[in-house]
Short mmCIF file of C-alpha atoms and ligand atoms in Angstrom, two decimals:
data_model
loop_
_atom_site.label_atom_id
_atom_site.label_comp_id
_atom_site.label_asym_id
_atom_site.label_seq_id
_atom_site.Cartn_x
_atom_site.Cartn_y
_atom_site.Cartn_z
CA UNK A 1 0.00 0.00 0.00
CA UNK A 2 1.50 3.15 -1.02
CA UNK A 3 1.38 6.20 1.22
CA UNK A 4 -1.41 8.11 -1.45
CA UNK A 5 -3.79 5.12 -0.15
CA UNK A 6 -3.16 5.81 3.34
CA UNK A 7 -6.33 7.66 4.88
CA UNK A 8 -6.62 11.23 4.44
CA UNK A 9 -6.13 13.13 8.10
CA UNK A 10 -9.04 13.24 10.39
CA UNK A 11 -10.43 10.32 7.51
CA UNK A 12 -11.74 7.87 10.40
CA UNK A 13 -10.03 4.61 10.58
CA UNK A 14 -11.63 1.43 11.11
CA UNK A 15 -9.83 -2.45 11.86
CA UNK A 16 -11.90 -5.11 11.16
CA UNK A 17 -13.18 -8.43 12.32
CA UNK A 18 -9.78 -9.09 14.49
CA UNK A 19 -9.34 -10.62 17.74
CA UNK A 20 -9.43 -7.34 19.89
CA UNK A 21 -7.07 -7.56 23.31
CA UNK A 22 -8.51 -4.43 24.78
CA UNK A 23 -6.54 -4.11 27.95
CA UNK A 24 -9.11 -2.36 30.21
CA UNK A 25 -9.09 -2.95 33.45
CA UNK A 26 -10.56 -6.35 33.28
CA UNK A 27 -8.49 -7.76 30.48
CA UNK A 28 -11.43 -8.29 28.47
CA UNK A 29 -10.71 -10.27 25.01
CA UNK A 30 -13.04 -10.19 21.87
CA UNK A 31 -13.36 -12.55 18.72
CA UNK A 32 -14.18 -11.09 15.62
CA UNK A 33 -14.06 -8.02 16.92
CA UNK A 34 -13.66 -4.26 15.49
CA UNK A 35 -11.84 -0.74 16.69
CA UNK A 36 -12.87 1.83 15.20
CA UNK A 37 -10.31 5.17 15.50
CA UNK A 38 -11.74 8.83 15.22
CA UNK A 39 -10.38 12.58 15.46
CA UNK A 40 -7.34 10.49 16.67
CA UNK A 41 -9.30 8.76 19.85
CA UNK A 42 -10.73 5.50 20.34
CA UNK A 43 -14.16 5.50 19.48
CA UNK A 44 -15.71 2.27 19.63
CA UNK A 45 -14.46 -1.26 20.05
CA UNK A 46 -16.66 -4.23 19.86
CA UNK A 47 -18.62 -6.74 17.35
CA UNK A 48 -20.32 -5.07 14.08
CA UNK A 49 -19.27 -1.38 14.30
CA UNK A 50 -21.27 0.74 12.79
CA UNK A 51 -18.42 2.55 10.34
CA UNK A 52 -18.97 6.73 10.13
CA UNK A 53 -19.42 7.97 6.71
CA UNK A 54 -15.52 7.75 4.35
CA UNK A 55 -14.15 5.27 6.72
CA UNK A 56 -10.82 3.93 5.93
CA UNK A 57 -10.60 -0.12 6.74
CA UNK A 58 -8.34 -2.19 7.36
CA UNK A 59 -8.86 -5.88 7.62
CA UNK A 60 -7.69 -7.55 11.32
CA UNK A 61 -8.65 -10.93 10.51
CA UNK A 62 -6.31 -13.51 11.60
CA UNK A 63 -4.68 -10.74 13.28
CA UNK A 64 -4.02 -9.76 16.37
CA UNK A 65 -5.32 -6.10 18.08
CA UNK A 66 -3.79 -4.20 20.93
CA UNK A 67 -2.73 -0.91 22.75
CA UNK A 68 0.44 0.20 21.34
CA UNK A 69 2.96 -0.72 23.48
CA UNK A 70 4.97 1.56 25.71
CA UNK A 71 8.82 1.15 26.80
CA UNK A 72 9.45 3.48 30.23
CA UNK A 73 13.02 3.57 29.95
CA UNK A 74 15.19 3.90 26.67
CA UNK A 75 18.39 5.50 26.33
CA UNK A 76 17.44 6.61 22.31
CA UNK A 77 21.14 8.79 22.11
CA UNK A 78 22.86 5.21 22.34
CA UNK A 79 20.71 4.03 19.38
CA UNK A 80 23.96 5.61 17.54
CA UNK A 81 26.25 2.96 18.84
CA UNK A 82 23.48 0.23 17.64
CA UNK A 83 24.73 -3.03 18.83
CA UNK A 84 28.59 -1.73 19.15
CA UNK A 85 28.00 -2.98 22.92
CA UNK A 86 27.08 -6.19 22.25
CA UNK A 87 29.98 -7.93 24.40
CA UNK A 88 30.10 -5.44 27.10
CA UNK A 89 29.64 -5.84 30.61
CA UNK A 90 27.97 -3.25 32.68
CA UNK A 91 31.35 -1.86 33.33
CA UNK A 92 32.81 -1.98 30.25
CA UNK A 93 29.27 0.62 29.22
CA UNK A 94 30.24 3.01 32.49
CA UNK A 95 33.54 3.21 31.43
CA UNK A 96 32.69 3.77 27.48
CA UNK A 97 30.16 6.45 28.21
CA UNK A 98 30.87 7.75 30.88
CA UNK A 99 34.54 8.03 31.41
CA UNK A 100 36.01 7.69 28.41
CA UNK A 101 34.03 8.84 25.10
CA UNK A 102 30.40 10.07 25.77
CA UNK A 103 31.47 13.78 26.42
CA UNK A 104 32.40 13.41 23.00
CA UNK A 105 28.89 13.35 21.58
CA UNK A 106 27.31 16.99 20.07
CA UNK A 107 24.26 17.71 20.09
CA UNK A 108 23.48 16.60 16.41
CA UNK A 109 24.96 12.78 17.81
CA UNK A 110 22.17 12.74 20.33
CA UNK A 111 19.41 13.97 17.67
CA UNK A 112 20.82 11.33 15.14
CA UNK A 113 20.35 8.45 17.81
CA UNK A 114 16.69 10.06 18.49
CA UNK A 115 15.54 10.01 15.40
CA UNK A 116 16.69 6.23 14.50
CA UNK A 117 15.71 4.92 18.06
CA UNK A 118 12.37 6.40 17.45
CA UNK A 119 11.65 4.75 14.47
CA UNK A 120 13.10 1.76 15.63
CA UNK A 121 10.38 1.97 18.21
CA UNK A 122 7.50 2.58 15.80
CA UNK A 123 8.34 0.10 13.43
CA UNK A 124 7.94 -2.69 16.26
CA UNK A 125 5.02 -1.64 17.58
CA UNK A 126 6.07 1.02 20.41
CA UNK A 127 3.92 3.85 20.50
CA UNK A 128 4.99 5.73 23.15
CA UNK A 129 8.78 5.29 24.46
CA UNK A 130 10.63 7.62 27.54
CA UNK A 131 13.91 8.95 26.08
CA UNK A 132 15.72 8.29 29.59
CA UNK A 133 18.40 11.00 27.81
CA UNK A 134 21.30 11.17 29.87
CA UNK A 135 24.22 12.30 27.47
CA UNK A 136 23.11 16.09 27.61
CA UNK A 137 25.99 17.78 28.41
CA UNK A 138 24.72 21.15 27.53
CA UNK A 139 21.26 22.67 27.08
CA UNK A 140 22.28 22.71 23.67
CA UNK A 141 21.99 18.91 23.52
CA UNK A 142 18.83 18.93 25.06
CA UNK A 143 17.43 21.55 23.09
CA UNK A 144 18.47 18.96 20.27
CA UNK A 145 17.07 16.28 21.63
CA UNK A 146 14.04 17.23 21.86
CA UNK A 147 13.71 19.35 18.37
CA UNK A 148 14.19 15.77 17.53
CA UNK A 149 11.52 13.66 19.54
CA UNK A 150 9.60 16.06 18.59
CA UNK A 151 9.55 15.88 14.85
CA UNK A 152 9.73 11.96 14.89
CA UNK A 153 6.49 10.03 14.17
CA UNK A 154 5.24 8.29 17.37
CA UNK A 155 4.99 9.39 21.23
CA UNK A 156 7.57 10.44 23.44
CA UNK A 157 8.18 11.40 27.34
CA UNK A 158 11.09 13.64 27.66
CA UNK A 159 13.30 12.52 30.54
CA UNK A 160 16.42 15.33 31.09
CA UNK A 161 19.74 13.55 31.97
CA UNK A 162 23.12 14.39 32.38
CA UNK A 163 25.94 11.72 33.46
CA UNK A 164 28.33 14.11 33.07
CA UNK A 165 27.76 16.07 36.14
CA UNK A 166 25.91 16.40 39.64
CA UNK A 167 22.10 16.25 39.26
CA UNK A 168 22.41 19.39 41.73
CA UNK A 169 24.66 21.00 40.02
CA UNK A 170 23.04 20.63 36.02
CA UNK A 171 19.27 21.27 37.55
CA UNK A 172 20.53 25.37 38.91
CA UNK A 173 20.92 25.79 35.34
CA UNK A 174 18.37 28.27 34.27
CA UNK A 175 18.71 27.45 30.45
CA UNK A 176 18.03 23.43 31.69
CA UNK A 177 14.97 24.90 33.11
CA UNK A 178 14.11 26.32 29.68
CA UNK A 179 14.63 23.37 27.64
CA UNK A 180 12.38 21.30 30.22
CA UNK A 181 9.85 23.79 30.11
CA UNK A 182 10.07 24.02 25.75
CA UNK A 183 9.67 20.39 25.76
CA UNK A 184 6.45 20.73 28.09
CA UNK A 185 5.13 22.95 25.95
CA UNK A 186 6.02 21.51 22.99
CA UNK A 187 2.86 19.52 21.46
CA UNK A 188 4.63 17.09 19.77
CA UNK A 189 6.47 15.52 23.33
CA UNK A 190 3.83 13.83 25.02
CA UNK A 191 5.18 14.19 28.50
CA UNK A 192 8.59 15.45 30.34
CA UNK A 193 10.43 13.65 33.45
CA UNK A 194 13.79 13.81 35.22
CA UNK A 195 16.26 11.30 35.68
CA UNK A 196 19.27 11.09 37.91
CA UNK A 197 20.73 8.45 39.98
CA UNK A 198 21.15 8.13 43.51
CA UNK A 199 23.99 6.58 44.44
CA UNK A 200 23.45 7.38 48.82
CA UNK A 201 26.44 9.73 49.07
CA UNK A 202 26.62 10.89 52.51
CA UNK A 203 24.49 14.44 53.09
CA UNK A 204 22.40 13.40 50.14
CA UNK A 205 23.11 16.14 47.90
CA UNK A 206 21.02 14.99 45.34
CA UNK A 207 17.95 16.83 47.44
CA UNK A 208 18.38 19.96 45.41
CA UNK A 209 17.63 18.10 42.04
CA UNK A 210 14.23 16.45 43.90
CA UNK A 211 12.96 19.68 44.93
CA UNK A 212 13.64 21.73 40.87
CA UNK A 213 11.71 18.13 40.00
CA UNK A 214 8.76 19.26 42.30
CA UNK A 215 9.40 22.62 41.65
CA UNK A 216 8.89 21.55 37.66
CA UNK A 217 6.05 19.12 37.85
CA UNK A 218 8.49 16.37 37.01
CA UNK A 219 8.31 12.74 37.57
CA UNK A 220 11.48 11.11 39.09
CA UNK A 221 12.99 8.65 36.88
CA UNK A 222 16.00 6.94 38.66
CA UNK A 223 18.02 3.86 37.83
CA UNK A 224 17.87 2.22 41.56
CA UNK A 225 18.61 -1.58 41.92
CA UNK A 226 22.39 -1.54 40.00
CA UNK A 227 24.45 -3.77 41.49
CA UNK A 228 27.68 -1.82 42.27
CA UNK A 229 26.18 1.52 41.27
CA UNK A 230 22.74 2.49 43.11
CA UNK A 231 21.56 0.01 45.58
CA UNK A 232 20.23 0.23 48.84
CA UNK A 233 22.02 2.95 50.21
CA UNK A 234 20.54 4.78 47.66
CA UNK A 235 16.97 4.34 48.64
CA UNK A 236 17.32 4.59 52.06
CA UNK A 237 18.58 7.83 51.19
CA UNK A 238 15.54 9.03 49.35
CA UNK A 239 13.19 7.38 51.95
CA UNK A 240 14.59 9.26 54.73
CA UNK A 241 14.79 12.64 53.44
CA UNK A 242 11.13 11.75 52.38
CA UNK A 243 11.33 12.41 48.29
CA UNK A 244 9.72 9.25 46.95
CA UNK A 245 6.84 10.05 45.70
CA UNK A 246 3.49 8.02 44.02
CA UNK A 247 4.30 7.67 40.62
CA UNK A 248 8.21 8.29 40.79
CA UNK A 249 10.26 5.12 38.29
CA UNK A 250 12.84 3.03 39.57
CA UNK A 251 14.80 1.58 36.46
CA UNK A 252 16.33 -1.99 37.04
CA UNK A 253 14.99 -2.21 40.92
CA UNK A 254 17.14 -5.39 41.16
CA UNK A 255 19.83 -5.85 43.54
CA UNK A 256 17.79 -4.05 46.67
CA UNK A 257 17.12 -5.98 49.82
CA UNK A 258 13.09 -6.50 51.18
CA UNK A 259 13.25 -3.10 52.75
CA UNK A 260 14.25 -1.61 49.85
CA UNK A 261 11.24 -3.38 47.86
CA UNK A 262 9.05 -2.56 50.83
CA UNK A 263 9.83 1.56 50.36
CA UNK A 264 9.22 1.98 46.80
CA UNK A 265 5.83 -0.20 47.52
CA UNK A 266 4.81 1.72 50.34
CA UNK A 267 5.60 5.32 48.71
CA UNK A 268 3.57 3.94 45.48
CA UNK A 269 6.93 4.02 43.13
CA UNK A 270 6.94 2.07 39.97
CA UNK A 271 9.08 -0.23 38.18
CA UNK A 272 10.49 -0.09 34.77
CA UNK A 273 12.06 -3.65 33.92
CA UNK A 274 14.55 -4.16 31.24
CA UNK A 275 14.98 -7.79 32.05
CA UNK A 276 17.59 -7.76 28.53
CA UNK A 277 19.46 -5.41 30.01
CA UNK A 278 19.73 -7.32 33.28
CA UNK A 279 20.41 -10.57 32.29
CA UNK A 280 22.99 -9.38 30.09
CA UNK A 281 24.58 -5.98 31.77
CA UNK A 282 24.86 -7.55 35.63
CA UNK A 283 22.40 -4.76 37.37
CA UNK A 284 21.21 -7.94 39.37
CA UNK A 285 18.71 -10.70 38.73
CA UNK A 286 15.73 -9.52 36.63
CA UNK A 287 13.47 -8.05 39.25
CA UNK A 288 9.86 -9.07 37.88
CA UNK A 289 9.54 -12.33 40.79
CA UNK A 290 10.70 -9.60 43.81
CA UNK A 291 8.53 -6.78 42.80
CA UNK A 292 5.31 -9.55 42.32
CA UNK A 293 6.57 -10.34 45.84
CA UNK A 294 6.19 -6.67 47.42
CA UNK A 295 3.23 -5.67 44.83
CA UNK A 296 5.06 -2.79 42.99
CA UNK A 297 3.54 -2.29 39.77
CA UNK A 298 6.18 -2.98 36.67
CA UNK A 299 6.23 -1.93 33.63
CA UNK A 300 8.91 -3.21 30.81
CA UNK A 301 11.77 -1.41 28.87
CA UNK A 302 14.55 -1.98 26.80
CA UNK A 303 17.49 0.75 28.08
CA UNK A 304 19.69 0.67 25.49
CA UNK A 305 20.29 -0.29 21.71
CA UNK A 306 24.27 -0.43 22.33
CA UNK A 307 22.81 -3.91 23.12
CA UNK A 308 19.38 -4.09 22.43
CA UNK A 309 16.97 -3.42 19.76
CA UNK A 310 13.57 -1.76 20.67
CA UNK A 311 11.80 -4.27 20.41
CA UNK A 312 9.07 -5.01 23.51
CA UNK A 313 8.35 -8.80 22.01
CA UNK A 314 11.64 -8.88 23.23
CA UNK A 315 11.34 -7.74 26.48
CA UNK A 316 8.14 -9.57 27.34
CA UNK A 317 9.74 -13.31 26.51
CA UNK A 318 13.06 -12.63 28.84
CA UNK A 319 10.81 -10.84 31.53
CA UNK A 320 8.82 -13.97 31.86
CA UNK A 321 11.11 -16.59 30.81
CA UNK A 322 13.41 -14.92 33.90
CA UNK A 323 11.10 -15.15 36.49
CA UNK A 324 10.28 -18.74 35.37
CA UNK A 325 13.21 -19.68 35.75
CA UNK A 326 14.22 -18.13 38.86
CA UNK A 327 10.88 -20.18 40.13
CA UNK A 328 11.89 -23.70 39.05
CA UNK A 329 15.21 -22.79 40.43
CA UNK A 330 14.33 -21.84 44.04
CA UNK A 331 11.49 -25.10 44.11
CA UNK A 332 14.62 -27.24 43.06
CA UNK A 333 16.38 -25.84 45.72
CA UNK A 334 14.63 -27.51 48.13
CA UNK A 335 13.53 -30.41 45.87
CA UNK A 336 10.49 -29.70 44.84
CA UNK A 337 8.27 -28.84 41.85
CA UNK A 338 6.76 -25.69 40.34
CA UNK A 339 3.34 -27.15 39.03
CA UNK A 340 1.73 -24.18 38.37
CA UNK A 341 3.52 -20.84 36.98
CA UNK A 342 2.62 -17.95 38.69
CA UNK A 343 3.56 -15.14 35.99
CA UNK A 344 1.11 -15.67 32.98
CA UNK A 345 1.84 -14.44 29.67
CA UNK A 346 -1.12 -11.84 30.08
CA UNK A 347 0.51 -10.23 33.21
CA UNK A 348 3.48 -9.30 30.92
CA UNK A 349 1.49 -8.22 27.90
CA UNK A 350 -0.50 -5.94 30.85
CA UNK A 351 3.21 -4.68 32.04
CA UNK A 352 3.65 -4.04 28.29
CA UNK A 353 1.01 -2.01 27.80
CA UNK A 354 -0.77 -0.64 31.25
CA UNK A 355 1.94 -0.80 33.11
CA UNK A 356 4.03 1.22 30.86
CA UNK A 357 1.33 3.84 30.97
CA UNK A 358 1.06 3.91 34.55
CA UNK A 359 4.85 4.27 34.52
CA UNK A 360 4.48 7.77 32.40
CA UNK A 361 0.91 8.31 34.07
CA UNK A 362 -0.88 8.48 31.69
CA UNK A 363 -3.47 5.32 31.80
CA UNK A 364 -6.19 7.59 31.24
CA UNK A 365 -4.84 8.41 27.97
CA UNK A 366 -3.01 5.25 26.97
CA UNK A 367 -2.30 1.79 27.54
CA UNK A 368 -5.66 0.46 26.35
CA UNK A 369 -8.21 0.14 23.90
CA UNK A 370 -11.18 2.28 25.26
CA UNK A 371 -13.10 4.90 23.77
CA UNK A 372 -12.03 7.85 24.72
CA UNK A 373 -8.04 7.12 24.98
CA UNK A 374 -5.66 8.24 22.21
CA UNK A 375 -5.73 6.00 18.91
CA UNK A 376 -2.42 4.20 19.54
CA UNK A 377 -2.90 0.77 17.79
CA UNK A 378 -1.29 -2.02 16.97
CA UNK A 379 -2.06 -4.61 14.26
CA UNK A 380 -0.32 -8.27 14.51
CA UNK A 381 -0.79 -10.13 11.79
CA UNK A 382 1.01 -11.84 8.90
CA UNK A 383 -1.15 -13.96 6.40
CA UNK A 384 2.23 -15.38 4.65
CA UNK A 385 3.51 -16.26 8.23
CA UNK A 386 2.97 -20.13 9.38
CA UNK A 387 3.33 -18.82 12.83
CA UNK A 388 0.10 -17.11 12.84
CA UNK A 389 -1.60 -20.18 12.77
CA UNK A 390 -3.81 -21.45 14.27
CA UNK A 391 -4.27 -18.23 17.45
CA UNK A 392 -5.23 -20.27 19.75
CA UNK A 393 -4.43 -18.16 22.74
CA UNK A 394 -3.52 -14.47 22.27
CA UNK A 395 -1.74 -13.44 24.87
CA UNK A 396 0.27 -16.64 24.71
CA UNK A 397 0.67 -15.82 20.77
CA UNK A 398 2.07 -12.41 21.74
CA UNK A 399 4.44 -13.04 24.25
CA UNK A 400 5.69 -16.12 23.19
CA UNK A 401 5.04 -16.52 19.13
CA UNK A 402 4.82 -12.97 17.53
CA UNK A 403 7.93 -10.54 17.12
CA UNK A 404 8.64 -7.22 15.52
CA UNK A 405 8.10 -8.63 11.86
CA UNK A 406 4.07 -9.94 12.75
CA UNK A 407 3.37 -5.78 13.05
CA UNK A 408 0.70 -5.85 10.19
CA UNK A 409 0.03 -1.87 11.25
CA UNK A 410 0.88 0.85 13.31
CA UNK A 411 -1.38 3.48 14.58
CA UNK A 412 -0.82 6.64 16.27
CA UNK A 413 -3.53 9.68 17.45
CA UNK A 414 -5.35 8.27 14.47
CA UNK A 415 -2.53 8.31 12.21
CA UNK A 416 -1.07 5.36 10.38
CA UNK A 417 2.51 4.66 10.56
CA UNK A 418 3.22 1.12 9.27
CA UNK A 419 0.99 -0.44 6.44
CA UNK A 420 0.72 -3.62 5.73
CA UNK A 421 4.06 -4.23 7.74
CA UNK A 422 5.89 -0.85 6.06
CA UNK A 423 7.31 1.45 8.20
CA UNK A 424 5.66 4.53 6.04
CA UNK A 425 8.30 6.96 7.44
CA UNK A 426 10.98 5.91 4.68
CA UNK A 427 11.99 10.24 4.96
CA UNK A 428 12.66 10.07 8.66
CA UNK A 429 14.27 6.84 8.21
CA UNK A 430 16.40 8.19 5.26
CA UNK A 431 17.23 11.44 7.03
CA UNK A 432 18.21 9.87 10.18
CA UNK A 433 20.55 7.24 7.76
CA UNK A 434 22.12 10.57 6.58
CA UNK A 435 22.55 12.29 10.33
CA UNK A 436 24.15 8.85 11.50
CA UNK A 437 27.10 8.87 8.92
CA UNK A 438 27.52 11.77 9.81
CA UNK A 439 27.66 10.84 13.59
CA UNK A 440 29.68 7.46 12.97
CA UNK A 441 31.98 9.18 10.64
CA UNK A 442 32.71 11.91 13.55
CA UNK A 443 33.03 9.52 16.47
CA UNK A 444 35.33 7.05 14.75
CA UNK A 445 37.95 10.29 13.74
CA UNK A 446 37.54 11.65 17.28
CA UNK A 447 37.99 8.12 19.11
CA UNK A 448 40.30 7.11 16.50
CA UNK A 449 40.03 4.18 14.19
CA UNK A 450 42.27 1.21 16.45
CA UNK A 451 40.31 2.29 19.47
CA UNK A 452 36.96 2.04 17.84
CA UNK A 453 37.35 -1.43 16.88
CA UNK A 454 38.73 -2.41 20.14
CA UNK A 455 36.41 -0.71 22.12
CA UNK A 456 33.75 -3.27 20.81
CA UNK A 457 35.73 -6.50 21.57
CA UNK A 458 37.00 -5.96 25.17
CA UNK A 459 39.64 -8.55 25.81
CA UNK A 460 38.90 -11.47 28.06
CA UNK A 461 41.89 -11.73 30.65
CA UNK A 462 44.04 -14.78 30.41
CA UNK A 463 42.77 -17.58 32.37
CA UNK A 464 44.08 -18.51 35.08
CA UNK A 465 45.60 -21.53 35.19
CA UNK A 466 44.53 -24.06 37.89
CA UNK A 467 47.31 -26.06 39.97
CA UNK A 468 46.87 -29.21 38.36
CA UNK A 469 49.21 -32.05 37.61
CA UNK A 470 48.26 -32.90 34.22
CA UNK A 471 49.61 -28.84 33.25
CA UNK A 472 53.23 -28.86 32.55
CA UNK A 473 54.55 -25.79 32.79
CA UNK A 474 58.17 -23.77 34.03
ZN1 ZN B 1 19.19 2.71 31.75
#
């Protein structure tokens, strides 16, 4: 389908005769079902919708419909360095970015990993994604960043970071103050938060950067939970001085003791899991089974593309194929036998989708399909595909057979962005090709050509050899 077919704006939009996974409060699942999309809004969603006058339709059947999905937590700068982290440890990324070569990033580096990382979003079914944007060094590179969120298709929340210097320090910055306020008032970023880590240095200087986030209107977004980096200390911190508020995201939460878990419950924080990230990085064990434990709501996320790709398909499989795991492995532990599995594949298609809203909160906007919330839609289904068939159960078919590829369509406010399994922004996707030679091109003559290749194969130290009598050696 060619972008002159595509429906004409404000031209209501209607998918047909697909099996609807609404994601209201009660989960509730129709057959043959159809959601209709107008002035950008949900407008009905059931059996045999009546279609308005010129309605555009698209044809759901043997297809999958849900809420766009929503990642809470997504470094989109680092979509730049796309997979150059692929080996690296946790470390290995700290001393990369920030010690050694992410001051070297200008502002057009962190708008060329925007507008990729956006449409890397869009393209696999992400409708709304945080930029967690911590390489802004200068206003200037968050005035960039978010001239470029906000000229990408799809939905963003605005989180200003800096790793380069003291949360307290970057937040007395009046012209930081301006480019948080021109992204608030900017109608193409959906929403704005903060984020800054807290790592529990003594006299908790990080106080003054809580109180320009009140001050602001600005949701706390914090990686808490990283093993050797932000742990306990760290929330014990922000509990005492009494700055955890309802809503406020902890990134990772893994790592933290029961007391820890108990805090962030009982001061209604939020979760954003990036169980890739986790598995792979060494925050801690993926989180999902301890914050089930203590009843913190999650939502999912995928952190970074230096590993990871944005895809939440992705993200749901490890998320629950972690916490299975960790539950066969504590019942074998004492030699016994998980006969039931207490995650289910529609918890994690919930944390993909609700919980992610409730993470920007915004569920009475997003996150379902209800009339009334924004027309973010997404369309699984792929008729020359043998694995969508038979759908026998959809949430299983989500979580555990469907990836980025199944994403028949793409809706947004009422706008299409993928056809027929097209991403339809071929100029954004060309333009941001053209910004990320440019960026590549630059990095590689600043870093310099022998440490750019090495930096993406760190060296595994020589193994130690064990006393043992069959090694004969000086
Ligand atoms: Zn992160």
């Amino acid at each position: 389908m060619s972008p002159s077919e595509m429906p004409a704006a404000g031209q209501p939009i209607k998918l047909t005769n697909g099996l609807v996974l609404t994601m209201d409060a009660e989960h509730t699942v129709l057959r043959n079902a159809d959601v209709l999309v107008v002035d950008g809004k949900i407008a009905e969603v059931g059996a045999n919708v009546a279609s308005p006058p010129d309605t555009f339709e698209i044809d759901a059947s043997n297809g999958i419909i849900m809420p766009g999905m929503i990642d809470s937590h997504r470094h989109m700068w680092q979509t730049a360095m796309r997979g150059y982290g692929a080996d690296w440890t946790l470390t290995q990324y700290f001393v990369w970015y920030y010690l050694e070569h992410g001051m070297k990033f200008r502002p057009q580096d962190i708008a060329a990993g925007n507008l990729i990382s956006a449409l890397d979003a869009v393209e696999s079914g992400v409708t709304t994604s945080v930029d967690w944007s911590h390489g802004l060094r200068t206003p200037e590179h968050g005035a960039a960043a978010v001239e470029a969120l906000s000229s990408s298709p799809g939905r963003f929340v605005f989180a200003y970071g800096n790793i380069h210097a003291a949360p307290w320090e970057w937040t007395k910055d009046p012209e930081v103050r301006r480019v948080i306020e021109s992204a608030q008032n900017d109608p193409g970023i959906f929403g704005t938060q903060i984020a800054f880590d807290v790592p529990g240095d003594e006299g908790f200087p990080e106080a003054a950067a809580f109180e320009f986030a009140r001050d602001m209107g600005l949701t706390v977004t914090t990686h808490a939970g990283v093993w050797g980096a932000t742990g306990d200390p760290g929330i014990a911190a922000m509990y005492e001085h009494g700055v955890m508020q309802p809503g406020y995201v902890y990134v990772h939460a893994a790592t933290l003791s029961d007391e820890s878990y108990q805090k962030i419950a009982a001061t209604g924080g939020v979760a954003s899991v990036s169980t890739e990230s986790e598995q792979t990085c060494g925050q801690g064990y993926p989180p999902a089974f301890a914050l089930r434990k203590h009843g913190i709501p999650a939502s999912l996320s995928v952190d970074t593309s230096v590993w990871f790709s944005a895809d939440m398909f992705s993200a749901m499989r490890t998320t629950i194929g972690a916490d299975r795991a960790l539950e066969h492995y504590i019942a074998h532990q004492k030699d016994e036998t998980v006969t039931h599995a207490t995650l289910r594949v529609e918890d994690v298609v919930d944390w993909a989708t609700r919980g992610g809203a409730t993470a920007i909160g915004k569920l009475d906007e997003v996150g379902s399909l209800e009339p009334g919330k924004l027309g973010d839609v997404v369309l699984i289904k792929n008729d020359v595909s043998p694995t969508m068939t038979p759908i026998i159960n959809p949430y299983g078919h989500v979580v555990y057979q469907a990836g980025r590829g199944d994403v028949h369509t793409v809706i947004v406010g009422g706008e299409i962005l993928k056809s027929e399994g097209i991403l339809l922004a071929q100029s954004h996707l060309e333009k941001a090709r053209n910004e990320l030679e440019n960026t590549i091109d630059y990095l590689i003559s600043e870093i310099g050509e022998e440490q750019w290749q090495m930096g993406q194969y760190p060296e595994i130290p020589e193994t130690e050899i064990l006393q043992n009598p069959y090694q004969y050696r000086k």
